Coordinates of C-alpha atoms and ligand atoms in Angstrom, one line a residue:
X1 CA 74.6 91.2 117.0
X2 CA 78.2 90.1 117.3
X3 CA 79.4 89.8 121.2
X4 CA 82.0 92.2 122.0
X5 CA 84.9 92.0 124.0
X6 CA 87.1 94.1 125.4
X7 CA 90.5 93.0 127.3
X8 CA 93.2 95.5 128.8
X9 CA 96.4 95.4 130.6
X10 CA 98.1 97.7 133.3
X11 CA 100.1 100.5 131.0
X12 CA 103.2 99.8 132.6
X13 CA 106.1 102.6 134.0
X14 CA 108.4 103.4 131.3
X15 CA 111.5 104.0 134.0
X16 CA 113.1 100.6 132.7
X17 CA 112.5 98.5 130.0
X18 CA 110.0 95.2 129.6
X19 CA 110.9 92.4 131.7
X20 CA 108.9 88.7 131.6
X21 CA 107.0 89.9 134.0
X22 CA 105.6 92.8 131.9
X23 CA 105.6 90.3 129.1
X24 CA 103.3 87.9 131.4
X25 CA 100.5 89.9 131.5
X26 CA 100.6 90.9 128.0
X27 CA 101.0 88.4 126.5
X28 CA 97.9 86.7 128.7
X29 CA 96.1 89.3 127.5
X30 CA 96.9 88.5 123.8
X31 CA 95.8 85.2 124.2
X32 CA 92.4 86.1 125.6
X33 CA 92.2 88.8 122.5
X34 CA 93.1 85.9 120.1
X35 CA 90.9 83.0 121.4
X36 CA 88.1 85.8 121.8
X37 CA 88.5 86.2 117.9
X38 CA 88.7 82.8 117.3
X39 CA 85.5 82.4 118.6
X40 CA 84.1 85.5 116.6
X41 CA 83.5 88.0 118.7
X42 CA 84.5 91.4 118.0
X43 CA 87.5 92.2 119.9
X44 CA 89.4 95.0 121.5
X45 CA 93.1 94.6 123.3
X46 CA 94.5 97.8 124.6
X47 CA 98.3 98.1 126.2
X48 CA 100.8 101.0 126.5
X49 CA 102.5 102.7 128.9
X50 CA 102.2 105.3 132.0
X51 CA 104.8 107.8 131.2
X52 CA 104.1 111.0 133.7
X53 CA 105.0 111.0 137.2
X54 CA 108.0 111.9 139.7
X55 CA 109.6 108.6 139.0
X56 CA 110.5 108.9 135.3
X57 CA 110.8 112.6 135.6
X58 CA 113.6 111.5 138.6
X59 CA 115.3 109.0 136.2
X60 CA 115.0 111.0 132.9
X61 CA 117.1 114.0 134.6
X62 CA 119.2 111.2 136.8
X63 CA 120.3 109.5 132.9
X64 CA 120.8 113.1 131.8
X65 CA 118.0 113.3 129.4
X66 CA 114.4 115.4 129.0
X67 CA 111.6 113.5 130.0
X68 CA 110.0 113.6 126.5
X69 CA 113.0 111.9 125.0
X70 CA 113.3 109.3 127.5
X71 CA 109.9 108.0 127.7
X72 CA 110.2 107.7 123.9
X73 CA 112.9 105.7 123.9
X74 CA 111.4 103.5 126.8
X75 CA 107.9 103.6 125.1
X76 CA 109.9 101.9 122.0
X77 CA 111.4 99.1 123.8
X78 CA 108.1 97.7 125.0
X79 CA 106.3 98.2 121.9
X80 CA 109.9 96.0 120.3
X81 CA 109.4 93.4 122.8
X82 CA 106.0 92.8 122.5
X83 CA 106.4 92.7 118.3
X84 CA 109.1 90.0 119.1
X85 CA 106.5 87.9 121.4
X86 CA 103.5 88.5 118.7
X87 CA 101.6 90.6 120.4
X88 CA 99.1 92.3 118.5
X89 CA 97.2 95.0 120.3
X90 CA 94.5 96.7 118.5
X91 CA 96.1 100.1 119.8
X92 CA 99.2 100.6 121.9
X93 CA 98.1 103.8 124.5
X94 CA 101.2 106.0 125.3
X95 CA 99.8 109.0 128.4
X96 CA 101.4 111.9 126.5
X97 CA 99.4 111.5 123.5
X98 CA 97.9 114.5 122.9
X99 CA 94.3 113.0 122.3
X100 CA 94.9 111.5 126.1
X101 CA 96.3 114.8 127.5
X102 CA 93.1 116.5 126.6
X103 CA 90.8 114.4 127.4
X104 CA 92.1 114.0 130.8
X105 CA 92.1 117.3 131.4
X106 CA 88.1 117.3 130.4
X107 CA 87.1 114.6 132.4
X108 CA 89.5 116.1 135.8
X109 CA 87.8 119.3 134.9
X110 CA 84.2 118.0 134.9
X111 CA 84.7 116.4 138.2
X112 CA 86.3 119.7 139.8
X113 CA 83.4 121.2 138.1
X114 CA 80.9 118.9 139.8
X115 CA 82.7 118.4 143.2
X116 CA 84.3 115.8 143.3
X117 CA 87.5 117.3 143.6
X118 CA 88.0 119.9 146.2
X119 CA 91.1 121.9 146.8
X120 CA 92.7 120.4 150.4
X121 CA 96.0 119.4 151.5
X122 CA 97.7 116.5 151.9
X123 CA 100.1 115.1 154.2
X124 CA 101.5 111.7 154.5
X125 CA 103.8 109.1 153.5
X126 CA 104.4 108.5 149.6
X127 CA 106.7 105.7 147.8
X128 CA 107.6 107.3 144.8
X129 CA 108.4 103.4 143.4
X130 CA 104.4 103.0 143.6
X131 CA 103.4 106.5 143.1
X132 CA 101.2 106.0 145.9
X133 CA 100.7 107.3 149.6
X134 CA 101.3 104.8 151.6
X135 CA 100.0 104.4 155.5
X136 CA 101.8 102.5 158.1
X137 CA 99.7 99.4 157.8
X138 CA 101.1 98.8 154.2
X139 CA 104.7 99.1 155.4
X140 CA 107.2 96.1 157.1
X141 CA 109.8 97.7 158.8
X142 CA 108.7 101.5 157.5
X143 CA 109.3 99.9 154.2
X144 CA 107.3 99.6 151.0
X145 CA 107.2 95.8 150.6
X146 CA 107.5 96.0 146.7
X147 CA 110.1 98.2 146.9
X148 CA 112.0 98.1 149.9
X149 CA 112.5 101.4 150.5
X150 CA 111.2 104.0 152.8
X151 CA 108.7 106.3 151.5
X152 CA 108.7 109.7 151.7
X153 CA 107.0 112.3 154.0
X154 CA 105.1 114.7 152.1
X155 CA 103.2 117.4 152.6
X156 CA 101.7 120.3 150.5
X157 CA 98.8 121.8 148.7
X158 CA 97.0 119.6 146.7
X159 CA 93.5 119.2 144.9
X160 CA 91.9 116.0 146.4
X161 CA 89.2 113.9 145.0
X162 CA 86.1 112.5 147.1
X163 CA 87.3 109.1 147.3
X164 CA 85.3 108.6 150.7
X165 CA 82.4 109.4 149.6
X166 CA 81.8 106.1 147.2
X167 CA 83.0 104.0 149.8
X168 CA 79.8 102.0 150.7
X169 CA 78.6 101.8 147.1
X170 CA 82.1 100.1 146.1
X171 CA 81.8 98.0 148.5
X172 CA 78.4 96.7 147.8
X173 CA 79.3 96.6 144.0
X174 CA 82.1 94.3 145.0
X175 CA 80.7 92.0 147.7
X176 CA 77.8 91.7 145.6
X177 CA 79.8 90.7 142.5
X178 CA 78.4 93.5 140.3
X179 CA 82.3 94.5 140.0
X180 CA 83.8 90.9 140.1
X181 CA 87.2 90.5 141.6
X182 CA 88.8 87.3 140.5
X183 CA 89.9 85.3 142.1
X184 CA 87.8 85.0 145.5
X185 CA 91.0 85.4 147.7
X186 CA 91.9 88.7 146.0
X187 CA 88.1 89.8 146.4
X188 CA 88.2 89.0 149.8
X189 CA 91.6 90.9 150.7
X190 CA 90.1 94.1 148.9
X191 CA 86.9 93.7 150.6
X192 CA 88.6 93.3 154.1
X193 CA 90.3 96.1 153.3
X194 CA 86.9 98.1 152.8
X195 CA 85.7 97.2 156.1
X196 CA 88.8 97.8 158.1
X197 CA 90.1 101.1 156.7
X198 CA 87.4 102.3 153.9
X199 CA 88.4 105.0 151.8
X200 CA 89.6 108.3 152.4
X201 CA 89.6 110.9 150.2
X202 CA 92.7 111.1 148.0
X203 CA 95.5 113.6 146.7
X204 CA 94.6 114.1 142.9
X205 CA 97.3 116.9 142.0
X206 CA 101.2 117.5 142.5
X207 CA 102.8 121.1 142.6
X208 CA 106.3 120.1 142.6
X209 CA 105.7 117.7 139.6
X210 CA 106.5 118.9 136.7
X211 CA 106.5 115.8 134.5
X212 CA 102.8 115.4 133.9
X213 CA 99.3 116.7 132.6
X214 CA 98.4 120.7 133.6
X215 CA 95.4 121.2 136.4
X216 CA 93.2 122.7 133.7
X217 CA 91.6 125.1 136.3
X218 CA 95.2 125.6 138.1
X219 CA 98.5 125.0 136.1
X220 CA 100.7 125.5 139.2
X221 CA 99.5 121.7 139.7
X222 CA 99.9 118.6 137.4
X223 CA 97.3 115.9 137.8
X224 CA 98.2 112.8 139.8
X225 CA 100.0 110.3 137.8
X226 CA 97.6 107.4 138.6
X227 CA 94.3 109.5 137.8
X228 CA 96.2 110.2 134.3
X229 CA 96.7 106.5 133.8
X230 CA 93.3 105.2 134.7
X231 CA 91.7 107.2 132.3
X232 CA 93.2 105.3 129.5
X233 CA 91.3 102.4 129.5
X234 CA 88.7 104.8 128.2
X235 CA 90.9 107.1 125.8
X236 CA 92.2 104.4 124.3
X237 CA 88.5 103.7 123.1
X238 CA 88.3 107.5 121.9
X239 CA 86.8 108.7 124.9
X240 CA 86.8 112.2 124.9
X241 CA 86.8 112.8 128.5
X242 CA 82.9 113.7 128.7
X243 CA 80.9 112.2 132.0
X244 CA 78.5 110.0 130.5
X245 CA 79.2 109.2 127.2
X246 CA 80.1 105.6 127.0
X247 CA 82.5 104.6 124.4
X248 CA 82.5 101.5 122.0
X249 CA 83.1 98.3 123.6
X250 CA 83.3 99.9 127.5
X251 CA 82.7 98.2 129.5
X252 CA 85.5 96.4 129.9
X253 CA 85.0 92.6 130.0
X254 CA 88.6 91.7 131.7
X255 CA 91.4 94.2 133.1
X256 CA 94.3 92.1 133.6
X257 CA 97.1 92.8 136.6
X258 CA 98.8 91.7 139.6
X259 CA 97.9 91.9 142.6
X260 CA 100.7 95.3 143.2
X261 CA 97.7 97.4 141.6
X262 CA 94.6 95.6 142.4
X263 CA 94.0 97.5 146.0
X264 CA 94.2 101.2 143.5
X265 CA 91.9 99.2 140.9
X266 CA 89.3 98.2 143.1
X267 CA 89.5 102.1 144.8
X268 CA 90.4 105.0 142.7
X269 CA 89.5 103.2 139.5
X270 CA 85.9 102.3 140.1
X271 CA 85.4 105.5 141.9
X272 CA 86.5 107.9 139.0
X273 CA 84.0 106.0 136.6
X274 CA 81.4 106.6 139.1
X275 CA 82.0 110.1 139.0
X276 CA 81.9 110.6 135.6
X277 CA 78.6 108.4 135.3
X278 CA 80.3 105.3 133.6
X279 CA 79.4 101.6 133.7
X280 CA 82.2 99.5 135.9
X281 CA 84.1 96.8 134.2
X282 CA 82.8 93.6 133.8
X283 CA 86.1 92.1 135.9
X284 CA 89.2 92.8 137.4
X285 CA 91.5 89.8 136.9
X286 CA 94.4 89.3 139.1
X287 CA 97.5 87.1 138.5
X288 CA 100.4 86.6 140.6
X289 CA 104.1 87.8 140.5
X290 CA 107.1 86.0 138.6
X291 CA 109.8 85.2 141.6
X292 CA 113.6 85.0 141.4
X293 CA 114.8 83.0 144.1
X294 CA 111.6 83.7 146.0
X295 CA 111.8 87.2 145.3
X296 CA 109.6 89.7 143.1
X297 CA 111.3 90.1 139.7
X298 CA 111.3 93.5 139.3
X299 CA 113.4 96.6 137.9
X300 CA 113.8 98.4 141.2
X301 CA 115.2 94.9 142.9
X302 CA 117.2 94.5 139.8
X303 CA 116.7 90.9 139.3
X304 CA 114.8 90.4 135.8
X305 CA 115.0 88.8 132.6
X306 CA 114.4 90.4 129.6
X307 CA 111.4 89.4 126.6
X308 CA 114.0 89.7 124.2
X309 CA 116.3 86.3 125.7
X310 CA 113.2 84.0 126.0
X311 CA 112.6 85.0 122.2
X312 CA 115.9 84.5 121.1
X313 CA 117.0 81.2 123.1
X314 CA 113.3 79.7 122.4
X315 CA 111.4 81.4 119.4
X316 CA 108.5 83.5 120.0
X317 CA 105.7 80.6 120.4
X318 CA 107.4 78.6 122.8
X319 CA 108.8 82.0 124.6
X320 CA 104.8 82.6 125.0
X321 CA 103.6 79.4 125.7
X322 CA 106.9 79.2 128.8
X323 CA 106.0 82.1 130.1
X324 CA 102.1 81.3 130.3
X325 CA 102.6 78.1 131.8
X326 CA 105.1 78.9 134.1
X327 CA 103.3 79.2 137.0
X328 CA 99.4 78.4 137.9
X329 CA 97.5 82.2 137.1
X330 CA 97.3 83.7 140.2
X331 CA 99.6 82.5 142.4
X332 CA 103.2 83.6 142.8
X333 CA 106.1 81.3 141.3
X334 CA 109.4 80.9 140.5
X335 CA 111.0 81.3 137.2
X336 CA 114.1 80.6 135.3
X337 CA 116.0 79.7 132.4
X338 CA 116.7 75.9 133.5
X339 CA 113.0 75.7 134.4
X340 CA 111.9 77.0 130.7
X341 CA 114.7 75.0 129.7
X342 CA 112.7 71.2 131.1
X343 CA 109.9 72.6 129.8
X344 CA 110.6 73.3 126.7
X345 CA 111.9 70.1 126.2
X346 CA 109.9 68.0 127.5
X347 CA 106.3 69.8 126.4
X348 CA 107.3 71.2 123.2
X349 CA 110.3 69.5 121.6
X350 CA 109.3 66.1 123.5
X351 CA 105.7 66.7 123.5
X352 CA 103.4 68.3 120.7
X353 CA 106.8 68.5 118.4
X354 CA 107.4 65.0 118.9
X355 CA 103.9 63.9 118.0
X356 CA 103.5 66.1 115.1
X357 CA 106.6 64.6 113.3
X358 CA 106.1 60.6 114.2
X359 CA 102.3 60.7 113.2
X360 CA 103.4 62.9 109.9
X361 CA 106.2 60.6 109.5
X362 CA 103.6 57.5 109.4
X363 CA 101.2 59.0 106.7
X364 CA 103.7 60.2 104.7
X365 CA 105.2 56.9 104.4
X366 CA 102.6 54.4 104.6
X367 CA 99.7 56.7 102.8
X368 CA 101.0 58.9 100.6
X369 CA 100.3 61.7 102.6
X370 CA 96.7 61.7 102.0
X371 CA 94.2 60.6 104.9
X372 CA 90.3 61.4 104.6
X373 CA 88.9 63.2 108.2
X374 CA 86.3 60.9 109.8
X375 CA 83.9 62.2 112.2
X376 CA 83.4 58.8 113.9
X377 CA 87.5 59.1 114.7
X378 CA 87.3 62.5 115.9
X379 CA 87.5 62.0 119.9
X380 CA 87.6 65.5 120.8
X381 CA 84.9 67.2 118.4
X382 CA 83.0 68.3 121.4
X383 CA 85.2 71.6 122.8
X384 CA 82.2 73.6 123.9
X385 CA 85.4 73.8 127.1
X386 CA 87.0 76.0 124.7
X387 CA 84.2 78.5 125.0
X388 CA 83.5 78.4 128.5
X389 CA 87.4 78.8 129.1
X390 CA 87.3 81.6 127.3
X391 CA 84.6 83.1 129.4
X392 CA 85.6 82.4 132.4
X393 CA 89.0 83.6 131.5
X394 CA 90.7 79.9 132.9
X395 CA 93.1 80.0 130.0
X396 CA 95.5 77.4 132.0
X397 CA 92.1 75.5 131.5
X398 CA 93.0 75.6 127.7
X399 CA 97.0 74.3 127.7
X400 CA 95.9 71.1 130.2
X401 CA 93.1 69.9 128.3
X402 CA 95.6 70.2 125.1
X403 CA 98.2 68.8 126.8
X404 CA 96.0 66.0 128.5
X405 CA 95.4 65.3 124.6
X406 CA 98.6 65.0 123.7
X407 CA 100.1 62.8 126.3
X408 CA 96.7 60.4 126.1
X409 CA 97.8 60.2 122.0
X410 CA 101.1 59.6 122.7
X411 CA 99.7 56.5 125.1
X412 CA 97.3 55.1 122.3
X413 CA 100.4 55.2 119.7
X414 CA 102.4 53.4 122.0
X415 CA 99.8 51.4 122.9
X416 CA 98.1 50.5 118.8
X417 CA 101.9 50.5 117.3
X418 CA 100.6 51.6 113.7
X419 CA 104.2 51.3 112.5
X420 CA 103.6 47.6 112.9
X421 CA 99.8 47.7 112.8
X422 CA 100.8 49.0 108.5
X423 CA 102.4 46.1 107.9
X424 CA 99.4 43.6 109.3
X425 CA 96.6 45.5 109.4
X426 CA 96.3 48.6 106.9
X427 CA 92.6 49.1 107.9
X428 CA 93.3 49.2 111.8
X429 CA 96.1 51.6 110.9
X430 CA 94.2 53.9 108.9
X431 CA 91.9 54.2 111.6
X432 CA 94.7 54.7 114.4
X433 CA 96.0 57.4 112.3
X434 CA 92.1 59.2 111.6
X435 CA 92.5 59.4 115.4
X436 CA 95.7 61.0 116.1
X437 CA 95.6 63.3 113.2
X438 CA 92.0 64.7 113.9
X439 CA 93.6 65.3 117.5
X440 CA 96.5 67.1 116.5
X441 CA 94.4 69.1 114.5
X442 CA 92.1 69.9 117.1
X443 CA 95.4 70.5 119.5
X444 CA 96.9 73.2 116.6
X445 CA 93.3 74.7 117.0
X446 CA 92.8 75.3 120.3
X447 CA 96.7 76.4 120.8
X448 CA 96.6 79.2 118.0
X449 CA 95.6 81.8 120.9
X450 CA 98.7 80.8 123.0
X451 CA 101.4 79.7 120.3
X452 CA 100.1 81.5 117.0
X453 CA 102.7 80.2 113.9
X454 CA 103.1 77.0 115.6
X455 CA 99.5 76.1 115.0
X456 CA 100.0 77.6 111.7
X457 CA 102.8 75.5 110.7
X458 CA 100.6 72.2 112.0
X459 CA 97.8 73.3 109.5
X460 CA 100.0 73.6 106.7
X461 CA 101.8 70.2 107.5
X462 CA 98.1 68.4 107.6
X463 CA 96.9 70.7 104.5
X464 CA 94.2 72.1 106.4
X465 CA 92.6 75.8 106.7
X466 CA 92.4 75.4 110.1
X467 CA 88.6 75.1 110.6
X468 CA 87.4 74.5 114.1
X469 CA 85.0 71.6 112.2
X470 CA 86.8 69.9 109.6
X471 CA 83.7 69.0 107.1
X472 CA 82.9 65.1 106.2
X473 CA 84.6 63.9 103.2
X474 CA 87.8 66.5 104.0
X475 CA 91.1 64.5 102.9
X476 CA 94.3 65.6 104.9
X477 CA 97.0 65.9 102.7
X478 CA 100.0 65.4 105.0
X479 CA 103.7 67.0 103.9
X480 CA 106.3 67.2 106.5
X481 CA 107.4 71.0 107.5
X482 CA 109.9 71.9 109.4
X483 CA 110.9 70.4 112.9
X484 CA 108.3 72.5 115.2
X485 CA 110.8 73.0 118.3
X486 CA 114.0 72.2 117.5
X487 CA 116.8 71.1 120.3
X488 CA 118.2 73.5 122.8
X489 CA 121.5 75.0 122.2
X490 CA 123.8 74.4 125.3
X491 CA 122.6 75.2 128.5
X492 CA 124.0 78.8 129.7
Ligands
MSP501 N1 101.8 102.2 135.6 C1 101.2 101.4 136.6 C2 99.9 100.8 136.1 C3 98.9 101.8 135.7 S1 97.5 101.1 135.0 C4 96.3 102.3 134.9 C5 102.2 100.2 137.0 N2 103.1 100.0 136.1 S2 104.2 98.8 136.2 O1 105.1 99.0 135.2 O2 104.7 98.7 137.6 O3 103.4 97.5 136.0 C6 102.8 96.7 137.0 C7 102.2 95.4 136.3 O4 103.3 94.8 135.6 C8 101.8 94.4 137.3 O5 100.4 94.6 137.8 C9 101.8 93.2 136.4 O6 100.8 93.2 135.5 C10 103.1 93.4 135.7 N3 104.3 92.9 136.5 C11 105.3 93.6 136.9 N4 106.2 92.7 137.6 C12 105.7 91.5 137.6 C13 106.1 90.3 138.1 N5 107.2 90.1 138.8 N6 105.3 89.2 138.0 C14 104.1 89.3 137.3 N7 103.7 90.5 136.8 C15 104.4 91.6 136.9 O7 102.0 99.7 138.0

């Protein structure tokens, strides 16, 4: 039987559109979907976006619009953005799809059913920015820290869901690694966080909502925006909403996110598929936040850059490949347009492009273009790595050992001088050139996940397939393409 993977990402707030932030994530994602593929196992990515909720009910009517029309204009804009990055989801989950409506209702309706939600009350502190009730421990100066406003106090009837109750056994399923939270530091926050506050039970319906799915048992109440979104990691499967019946390819293998959502991931998440009798994912994975000027990028601060600019002032591969090695995955950095600006330069148009082109440029001229593939040549046929990258989900793990590859080929040119080494020594330089061109094909191969047509172009400028294992007796037939990365335009 094939292995199966499934990958998701946080369906992200349609109050604003995409920022690089947004785009991070996804596009992370993308690249574990592709290099899954790439190693043949069947594969599942799901993104979309969380449409319900006060927030972008709040913003539809502040922008003079119906809710419905706004969140499809929003919904739009981040399905654009991620068609300019090539992102390729296998579906694209929007929360007021009808198939999701219904089966949310089901599955609140079979816990209500069950007992699991009880009606209550609730009263509190809630930051509409996070749809989430806040306490005073998560606030600096009576402010939300992401963002930096005071939340509201609320109070009013509401239907609440038994949070409390699976307290000790999400606890246990996370200390004992059962529900892995990578990395350790973020595990060991949410499991501190277990031990000092454990979990109360939670407000699970809004009556002064009107933006969001009907209470099926009480339609003076919509259902809380967060237990609407969580459930479409399993709708957009084809889940039906019914406790116990386990859709194709759950569970997850890696749900992708920052750290803002981890605590509700590791809480309300795992708890709701315990209630409805379903197997917990197979890993959180948590990444850290893009920074300008040492601040969160984000819509509410105001301070973000847009998909759409890294594609146009860099071309979708390289806008991909910036944004995934801006900053090591789970810690914070900061980002920027001079930043992707060195980079670019120096790893793409100085770097892979630059190789690409002098070691073209040598076998065109001094070959004919034609080269034969010699296993004995082939350094880097042993990339087991790649696999074990894969699983571990260490995609950095993938761009340094490519990159390593590159820089120790551009040493060994400089070092061999085939352009001299063809005029004294046509043997030696045949076999300088077996090396570096078996490289570079390996290099295109192992980027195709991260930087898709780039690797594409490479194949077709060494008239290859692009086989992982090039077979004995394979000639390269070397014609030079295009220049891979071209020169910057002027700085901005
Ligand atoms: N709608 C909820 C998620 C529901 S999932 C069941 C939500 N949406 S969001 O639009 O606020 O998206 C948050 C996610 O966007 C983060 O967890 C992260 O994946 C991504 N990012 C948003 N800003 C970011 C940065 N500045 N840096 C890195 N990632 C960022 O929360």
């Amino acid at each position: 039987m094939k292995n199966k993977f499934y990958i998701t990402t946080p369906i992200y707030y349609v109050n604003a559109k995409p920022h690089v932030g947004h785009a991070y994530t996804t596009v992370a994602a993308d690249v574990l979907a592709r290099a899954s593929r790439l190693v043949g196992q069947e594969t599942f990515f799901l993104t979309g976006t969380d449409e319900h909720g006060a927030k972008i009910e709040e913003i539809a009517g502040k922008v003079g619009k119906e809710p419905r029309a706004f969140v499809d204009e929003v919904a739009a804009q981040f399905q654009e953005a991620w068609r300019l990055l090539s992102i390729v989801p296998d579906k694209f989950i929007r929360t007021t799809e009808p198939e999701h409506t219904k089966a949310v209702q089901r599955a609140l309706q079979a816990m209500y059913d069950a007992g699991d939600i009880y009606k209550g009350s609730y009263e509190g502190l809630y930051c509409k920015g996070c749809e989430q009730f806040k306490t005073e421990n998560d606030l600096v100066d009576g402010l939300c820290l992401d963002h930096k406003t005071a939340p509201e106090a609320m109070r009013e009837e509401s239907y609440m869901f038994k949070l409390s109750k699976y307290s000790s056994e999400l606890l246990n399923a996370i200390e004992s690694g059962q529900l892995p939270i990578v990395p350790d530091e973020r595990k060991n926050e949410i499991v501190s966080f277990y031990k000092k506050e454990g979990l109360k039970d939670v407000s699970f319906s809004r009556k002064n909502v009107a933006w969001g799915i009907p209470v099926p048992w009480d339609t003076e109440h919509t259902i809380y925006v967060w237990a609407d979104a969580f459930l479409n990691y399993l709708t957009g499967l084809g889940w039906d909403g019914t406790p116990g019946v386990v859709p194709d390819f759950w569970p997850a293998d890696v749900q992708l996110m920052s750290k803002d959502i981890l605590r509700v991931h590791a809480t309300i998440w795992p708890a709701m598929l315990l209630a409805l009798k379903l197997p917990l994912p197979k890993k959180l994975l948590v990444h850290g936040f893009f920074l300008i000027d040492g601040q969160k990028m984000s819509k509410s601060l105001g301070n973000i850059i847009a998909p759409e600019e890294l594609v146009q002032r860099y071309g979708a591969d390289a806008a991909r490949y910036l944004l995934m090695s801006a900053t090591p995955f789970g810690n914070d950095g900061d980002i920027g347009i001079k930043k992707f600006d060195e980079k670019y330069t120096a790893d793409l148009a100085n770097g892979i492009g630059n190789l690409v082109q002098r070691v073209v440029t040598l076998i065109e001229n001094n070959c004919g273009g034609a080269i034969a593939y010699d296993v004995a040549s082939d350094t880097e046929n042993d990339d087991a790595w790649f696999d074990s990258a894969l699983k571990d989900s260490t995609i950095a793990h993938i761009l340094e050992r490519a990159f390593d590859v590159i820089k120790k080929s551009d040493v060994f040119m400089n070092e061999q001088k085939p352009w001299a080494l063809a005029k004294t020594d046509t043997e030696k330089f045949k076999q300088v050139m077996q090396v570096l061109v078996s490289r570079i094909h390996h290099i295109a191969w192992w980027l195709q996940p991260f930087m898709p047509e780039t690797s594409q172009k490479i194949f077709a400028t060494l008239g290859s397939a692009g086989e992982r294992r090039l077979a004995d007796g394979f000639t390269f037939s070397v014609k030079k393409g295009p220049v891979l990365f071209p020169r910057l335009p002027e700085a901005l």
